[in-house]
Amino acid sequence: MNAAFQKLCAKLTAAGVPDARFDAAELYRLATGRDPRLDDGPSAAEAARLSALAERRAAREPLQYILGEWDFMDFTLKVGPGVLCPRADSEIVCESALALLQGREQPVVYDLCAGTGCLGLGIARHSPGALVTCVEKSPEAWHYLTANTAQTGVRTVQADVFTYYKTLPAEGADLIISNPPYLTGAEMRALMPETAQEPAMALDGGTDGLDFYRLLTEKYRDAVRPGGWLVLEIGYAQGPAVLALGAACGWVNTSCRKDYGGNDRAVLLQKPEKSC
Ligand code: GLN
């Protein structure tokens, strides 16, 4: 291992970066194109590049933003300032939705608060024939969404989910998926330095974190066909509250799925087969 890489690890560790060694290796690869474990050291130009990247990460800019792309499921997304970074936890949300779509030909799917488009793109890739629409309000996130969905067949709409439901045909959707902003007021005041650099608009779910769940369970019910589904990413402590909101709005077969860390992460709500 070379001295420049060792110094980089030490710098990121001192700055409190979690997984400093992993991040250092990623930055080293970005600056040099080579693996630090097999490398003698950077050239002067590479060292200058590396030092600029190290400053940004030491200032706790998300690694994803510095790299400019990040993997989700089996594909890679463009990311950067202004859009929520795709998280491994969200993969379970997408997989839960895909399981519900099995056997359904050309399902109509909406991804609300789509951000990078990770959930909608995951559905489009693994549910052949799915007609997916990603909806996003933020102009900054929109930039990444359109780049990520280009040439994929996924449709994009720039709209506010608090009014978008009024434009949807009744019972036209087989499934609506969303990772809405869900952090509480208290959580918003205690963000990790990296998360604090992500858009508050993608994180802030109102005082109790449930503002978007109240909206989605109530206003998007009409848009889902009988027997169709609403699949929501949730915070680890929100399972009981979101299940209760769903039941209160007449959704049935409500259930929760855990992420790889063992925390509640997805809520699944079905529209009754026959609306009453
Ligand atoms: N999972 C994110 C976090 O913990 C929150 C994402 C969201 O609000 N949708 O930072």
JSON list of C-alpha atoms in Angstrom, two decimals, residues 138-148:
[
{"chain": "A", "resi": 138, "resn": "SER", "atom": "CA", "xyz": [-37.65, 19.49, -7.73]},
{"chain": "A", "resi": 139, "resn": "PRO", "atom": "CA", "xyz": [-35.90, 21.08, -10.75]},
{"chain": "A", "resi": 140, "resn": "GLU", "atom": "CA", "xyz": [-32.51, 19.94, -9.41]},
{"chain": "A", "resi": 141, "resn": "ALA", "atom": "CA", "xyz": [-33.65, 16.34, -9.02]},
{"chain": "A", "resi": 142, "resn": "TRP", "atom": "CA", "xyz": [-35.45, 16.52, -12.38]},
{"chain": "A", "resi": 143, "resn": "HIS", "atom": "CA", "xyz": [-32.11, 17.00, -14.10]},
{"chain": "A", "resi": 144, "resn": "TYR", "atom": "CA", "xyz": [-30.86, 13.64, -12.77]},
{"chain": "A", "resi": 145, "resn": "LEU", "atom": "CA", "xyz": [-34.19, 11.93, -13.33]},
{"chain": "A", "resi": 146, "resn": "THR", "atom": "CA", "xyz": [-34.31, 12.80, -17.02]},
{"chain": "A", "resi": 147, "resn": "ALA", "atom": "CA", "xyz": [-30.65, 11.81, -17.48]},
{"chain": "A", "resi": 148, "resn": "ASN", "atom": "CA", "xyz": [-31.20, 8.44, -15.76]}
]
